Amino acid sequence: MIDKRVKNAQEAIEGIKDGMTLMLGGFGLCGIPENTISALVESNITDLTCISNNAGVDDFGLGLLLQKRQIKKMISSYVGENAEFERQMLSGELEVELVPQGTLAERSRAAQAGIPAFYTPAGYGTEVAEGKETKEFHGKMHILEHAFEADFSIVKAWKGDHAGNLIFKGSARNFNAPMAGAGKVTIAEVEELVEPGQLDPNEIHIPGIMVQRIFQGEKFEKRIEQRTVRKREA
């Protein structure tokens, strides 16, 4: 069995260079590969194209890379709670490609499965369809979308073993699952790294063949992106 462990996030990102395209799992602040993102911030790698559902918040997650102008282009579903993302997009400092959320997930999954392209009705008749091939199926128009092409996929899992098998917890499965194996190299940071054989095979979401590097992260933060509470009753 191949041991895919690396010591830490710094070792995991070796080979990532200026101008590369990265896929990063997570939804809002749930299940983001925060240790790997921090290592990228420290590396000062620039001109990155990042494929992610959103870009964290101003002072956490991908927002940290945006603050240092390390991201050239964002391919994502929405701006989210990141004011800096919004400012850079509206000012023209950041190139942004907004993609319907289901299409973003399917373009990731298609890359994972080795499917080059697919048709979807999502976005037909809008700016999303501009310049794309269209075709009618069962009386409904569809647009041709291509699978993502990324140099690295970076995901966060709850548990993993030395061979790269991964288990996600709850909604942290989100975009992490379809992005694992979708890039040329997949980096997985996990909360708990165990010996081979300790994971129940029936509970594994991503098999180790889709992961090239794995490490145990530390000091994970359980942040709430938008806290909503009711007023205290008198």
Short mmCIF file of C-alpha atoms in Angstrom, two decimals:
data_model
loop_
_atom_site.label_atom_id
_atom_site.label_comp_id
_atom_site.label_asym_id
_atom_site.label_seq_id
_atom_site.Cartn_x
_atom_site.Cartn_y
_atom_site.Cartn_z
CA MET A 1 0.00 0.00 0.00
CA ILE A 2 1.36 3.41 -1.00
CA ASP A 3 1.94 5.78 1.93
CA LYS A 4 0.81 9.22 0.78
CA ARG A 5 1.52 11.13 3.97
CA VAL A 6 3.42 14.41 3.93
CA LYS A 7 4.63 16.20 7.06
CA ASN A 8 2.57 19.36 6.84
CA ALA A 9 0.82 21.88 4.61
CA GLN A 10 4.11 23.42 3.49
CA GLU A 11 5.29 20.10 2.12
CA ALA A 12 1.86 19.39 0.64
CA ILE A 13 1.93 22.50 -1.59
CA GLU A 14 5.33 21.77 -3.10
CA GLY A 15 5.08 22.14 -6.86
CA ILE A 16 2.39 24.81 -6.80
CA LYS A 17 3.72 27.71 -8.84
CA ASP A 18 2.67 31.17 -10.00
CA GLY A 19 -0.13 31.12 -12.55
CA MET A 20 -1.51 27.68 -11.69
CA THR A 21 -5.18 26.72 -11.36
CA LEU A 22 -6.37 25.38 -8.02
CA MET A 23 -9.65 23.78 -6.97
CA LEU A 24 -10.53 24.28 -3.30
CA GLY A 25 -13.30 22.47 -1.47
CA GLY A 26 -15.67 23.99 1.06
CA PHE A 27 -18.95 25.85 1.22
CA GLY A 28 -18.88 29.21 2.93
CA LEU A 29 -16.58 28.48 5.88
CA CYS A 30 -17.66 24.84 6.19
CA GLY A 31 -15.03 22.26 5.36
CA ILE A 32 -12.40 24.58 3.92
CA PRO A 33 -8.75 23.41 3.75
CA GLU A 34 -7.60 26.22 6.02
CA ASN A 35 -4.11 24.90 6.82
CA THR A 36 -3.27 24.55 3.15
CA ILE A 37 -4.66 28.00 2.38
CA SER A 38 -2.48 29.47 5.16
CA ALA A 39 0.57 27.77 3.63
CA LEU A 40 -0.29 29.30 0.25
CA VAL A 41 -0.56 32.74 1.87
CA GLU A 42 2.89 32.33 3.41
CA SER A 43 4.35 31.06 0.11
CA ASN A 44 3.60 34.35 -1.73
CA ILE A 45 2.62 32.39 -4.87
CA THR A 46 0.72 34.74 -7.19
CA ASP A 47 -1.46 34.92 -10.32
CA LEU A 48 -3.55 31.98 -9.15
CA THR A 49 -6.85 30.95 -10.69
CA CYS A 50 -9.01 29.55 -7.89
CA ILE A 51 -12.08 27.39 -8.43
CA SER A 52 -14.22 27.42 -5.30
CA ASN A 53 -17.87 27.84 -4.41
CA ASN A 54 -17.03 31.19 -2.83
CA ALA A 55 -14.02 32.97 -1.37
CA GLY A 56 -14.41 32.74 2.39
CA VAL A 57 -14.64 36.01 4.31
CA ASP A 58 -12.34 39.02 4.47
CA ASP A 59 -10.01 37.65 7.15
CA PHE A 60 -10.33 33.89 6.72
CA GLY A 61 -10.02 31.22 4.05
CA LEU A 62 -9.48 32.38 0.47
CA GLY A 63 -10.14 35.92 1.67
CA LEU A 64 -6.55 35.92 2.97
CA LEU A 65 -5.22 35.19 -0.53
CA LEU A 66 -7.41 37.96 -1.94
CA GLN A 67 -6.06 40.42 0.61
CA LYS A 68 -2.51 39.77 -0.60
CA ARG A 69 -3.55 39.94 -4.28
CA GLN A 70 -2.39 36.36 -4.86
CA ILE A 71 -5.50 35.45 -6.84
CA LYS A 72 -5.78 36.62 -10.44
CA LYS A 73 -9.11 34.95 -11.22
CA MET A 74 -11.97 33.46 -9.20
CA ILE A 75 -14.32 30.87 -10.68
CA SER A 76 -17.15 30.56 -8.20
CA SER A 77 -20.89 30.57 -7.58
CA TYR A 78 -21.27 33.72 -5.53
CA VAL A 79 -19.41 36.50 -3.76
CA GLY A 80 -20.72 35.43 -0.36
CA GLU A 81 -19.83 37.45 2.73
CA ASN A 82 -16.49 38.66 1.35
CA ALA A 83 -16.51 42.45 0.96
CA GLU A 84 -12.97 42.46 -0.48
CA PHE A 85 -13.98 39.93 -3.12
CA GLU A 86 -16.88 42.19 -4.09
CA ARG A 87 -14.68 45.30 -4.14
CA GLN A 88 -12.00 43.72 -6.33
CA MET A 89 -14.61 42.32 -8.70
CA LEU A 90 -16.49 45.62 -9.14
CA SER A 91 -13.25 47.61 -9.54
CA GLY A 92 -11.94 45.25 -12.21
CA GLU A 93 -8.89 44.24 -10.14
CA LEU A 94 -10.03 40.62 -10.05
CA GLU A 95 -11.24 38.54 -12.98
CA VAL A 96 -14.41 36.69 -11.95
CA GLU A 97 -16.34 33.92 -13.68
CA LEU A 98 -19.64 33.30 -11.93
CA VAL A 99 -20.97 29.78 -12.46
CA PRO A 100 -24.36 28.34 -11.39
CA GLN A 101 -23.76 26.30 -8.27
CA GLY A 102 -25.00 23.02 -9.73
CA THR A 103 -22.87 23.55 -12.82
CA LEU A 104 -19.83 24.24 -10.63
CA ALA A 105 -20.40 20.95 -8.82
CA GLU A 106 -20.94 19.02 -12.05
CA ARG A 107 -17.90 20.53 -13.80
CA SER A 108 -15.89 19.34 -10.81
CA ARG A 109 -17.46 15.88 -10.80
CA ALA A 110 -16.98 15.57 -14.56
CA ALA A 111 -13.27 16.30 -14.16
CA GLN A 112 -13.13 13.72 -11.37
CA ALA A 113 -14.80 11.11 -13.60
CA GLY A 114 -12.77 11.92 -16.72
CA ILE A 115 -15.80 13.26 -18.62
CA PRO A 116 -14.66 16.16 -20.85
CA ALA A 117 -18.00 17.98 -21.20
CA PHE A 118 -21.76 17.73 -20.65
CA TYR A 119 -24.99 19.53 -21.50
CA THR A 120 -27.08 21.34 -18.90
CA PRO A 121 -30.17 23.59 -19.10
CA ALA A 122 -28.83 25.79 -16.29
CA GLY A 123 -27.98 29.26 -17.55
CA TYR A 124 -29.55 29.01 -21.00
CA GLY A 125 -30.82 32.41 -22.14
CA THR A 126 -28.53 34.28 -19.72
CA GLU A 127 -24.99 35.66 -19.82
CA VAL A 128 -23.79 32.24 -18.65
CA ALA A 129 -24.58 30.85 -22.12
CA GLU A 130 -22.77 33.51 -24.14
CA GLY A 131 -20.31 32.00 -26.61
CA LYS A 132 -21.22 28.40 -25.69
CA GLU A 133 -22.57 25.63 -27.87
CA THR A 134 -26.28 24.93 -27.40
CA LYS A 135 -28.43 21.93 -28.23
CA GLU A 136 -32.06 20.91 -27.78
CA PHE A 137 -32.98 17.81 -25.78
CA HIS A 138 -36.63 16.76 -25.35
CA GLY A 139 -37.84 20.20 -26.36
CA LYS A 140 -35.57 22.05 -23.92
CA MET A 141 -32.42 23.99 -24.76
CA HIS A 142 -29.14 23.10 -23.07
CA ILE A 143 -25.65 24.60 -23.08
CA LEU A 144 -22.39 22.70 -23.33
CA GLU A 145 -20.19 23.02 -20.26
CA HIS A 146 -16.63 21.69 -20.04
CA ALA A 147 -15.05 19.89 -17.12
CA PHE A 148 -12.61 21.95 -15.10
CA GLU A 149 -8.89 21.61 -15.77
CA ALA A 150 -6.89 22.21 -12.61
CA ASP A 151 -3.30 21.64 -11.61
CA PHE A 152 -4.16 20.88 -7.98
CA SER A 153 -7.29 19.97 -6.03
CA ILE A 154 -7.17 20.87 -2.34
CA VAL A 155 -9.78 19.32 -0.05
CA LYS A 156 -10.56 19.01 3.65
CA ALA A 157 -11.82 15.78 5.22
CA TRP A 158 -12.74 14.60 8.71
CA LYS A 159 -10.72 11.37 8.67
CA GLY A 160 -8.19 9.84 6.33
CA ASP A 161 -5.63 7.06 6.32
CA HIS A 162 -2.08 6.79 5.01
CA ALA A 163 -3.35 5.50 1.66
CA GLY A 164 -5.49 8.61 1.09
CA ASN A 165 -8.93 7.13 1.77
CA LEU A 166 -11.22 9.91 3.01
CA ILE A 167 -14.35 10.30 5.11
CA PHE A 168 -16.18 13.63 5.26
CA LYS A 169 -18.37 14.70 8.14
CA GLY A 170 -21.83 16.16 7.60
CA SER A 171 -22.14 19.11 5.26
CA ALA A 172 -18.34 19.42 4.99
CA ARG A 173 -18.75 16.81 2.26
CA ASN A 174 -20.06 19.66 0.00
CA PHE A 175 -17.61 20.50 -2.81
CA ASN A 176 -14.80 18.51 -1.21
CA ALA A 177 -16.17 15.21 -2.53
CA PRO A 178 -16.48 16.08 -6.25
CA MET A 179 -13.20 18.03 -6.24
CA ALA A 180 -11.12 15.16 -4.83
CA GLY A 181 -9.37 13.60 -7.80
CA ALA A 182 -10.52 16.34 -10.18
CA GLY A 183 -7.10 18.02 -10.39
CA LYS A 184 -3.83 16.57 -11.63
CA VAL A 185 -2.71 16.34 -7.99
CA THR A 186 -5.06 16.14 -5.00
CA ILE A 187 -4.00 17.35 -1.56
CA ALA A 188 -6.14 16.29 1.40
CA GLU A 189 -5.85 17.80 4.84
CA VAL A 190 -7.68 15.89 7.53
CA GLU A 191 -8.67 16.38 11.14
CA GLU A 192 -7.65 12.84 12.03
CA LEU A 193 -5.07 10.70 10.22
CA VAL A 194 -5.26 6.98 11.04
CA GLU A 195 -3.52 3.75 10.16
CA PRO A 196 -4.70 1.74 7.12
CA GLY A 197 -7.48 -0.61 8.13
CA GLN A 198 -8.90 1.66 10.83
CA LEU A 199 -11.52 3.19 8.55
CA ASP A 200 -14.71 1.24 7.90
CA PRO A 201 -14.66 0.55 4.14
CA ASN A 202 -18.43 1.09 4.03
CA GLU A 203 -18.00 4.66 5.30
CA ILE A 204 -15.27 5.82 2.91
CA HIS A 205 -16.47 8.58 0.57
CA ILE A 206 -13.32 9.01 -1.55
CA PRO A 207 -10.93 6.11 -2.29
CA GLY A 208 -7.22 6.69 -1.88
CA ILE A 209 -6.55 6.31 -5.62
CA MET A 210 -7.89 9.86 -6.03
CA VAL A 211 -5.49 11.40 -3.48
CA GLN A 212 -1.76 11.96 -3.93
CA ARG A 213 -0.86 13.80 -0.70
CA ILE A 214 -2.42 13.73 2.76
CA PHE A 215 -1.56 15.33 6.09
CA GLN A 216 -3.15 16.00 9.45
CA GLY A 217 -4.04 19.64 9.95
CA GLU A 218 -4.11 21.50 13.23
CA LYS A 219 -5.88 24.32 15.05
CA PHE A 220 -9.02 24.14 12.94
CA GLU A 221 -11.46 26.99 13.54
CA LYS A 222 -15.20 26.36 13.70
CA ARG A 223 -16.33 29.77 12.50
CA ILE A 224 -19.89 30.86 11.79
CA GLU A 225 -20.12 32.85 8.57
CA GLN A 226 -23.33 34.69 9.39
CA ARG A 227 -24.49 34.57 13.00
CA THR A 228 -28.22 35.14 13.44
CA VAL A 229 -29.78 35.20 16.90
CA ARG A 230 -33.11 36.34 18.26
CA LYS A 231 -33.39 39.27 20.62
CA ARG A 232 -33.28 38.47 24.31
CA GLU A 233 -36.74 38.51 25.83
CA ALA A 234 -37.31 40.92 28.69
#
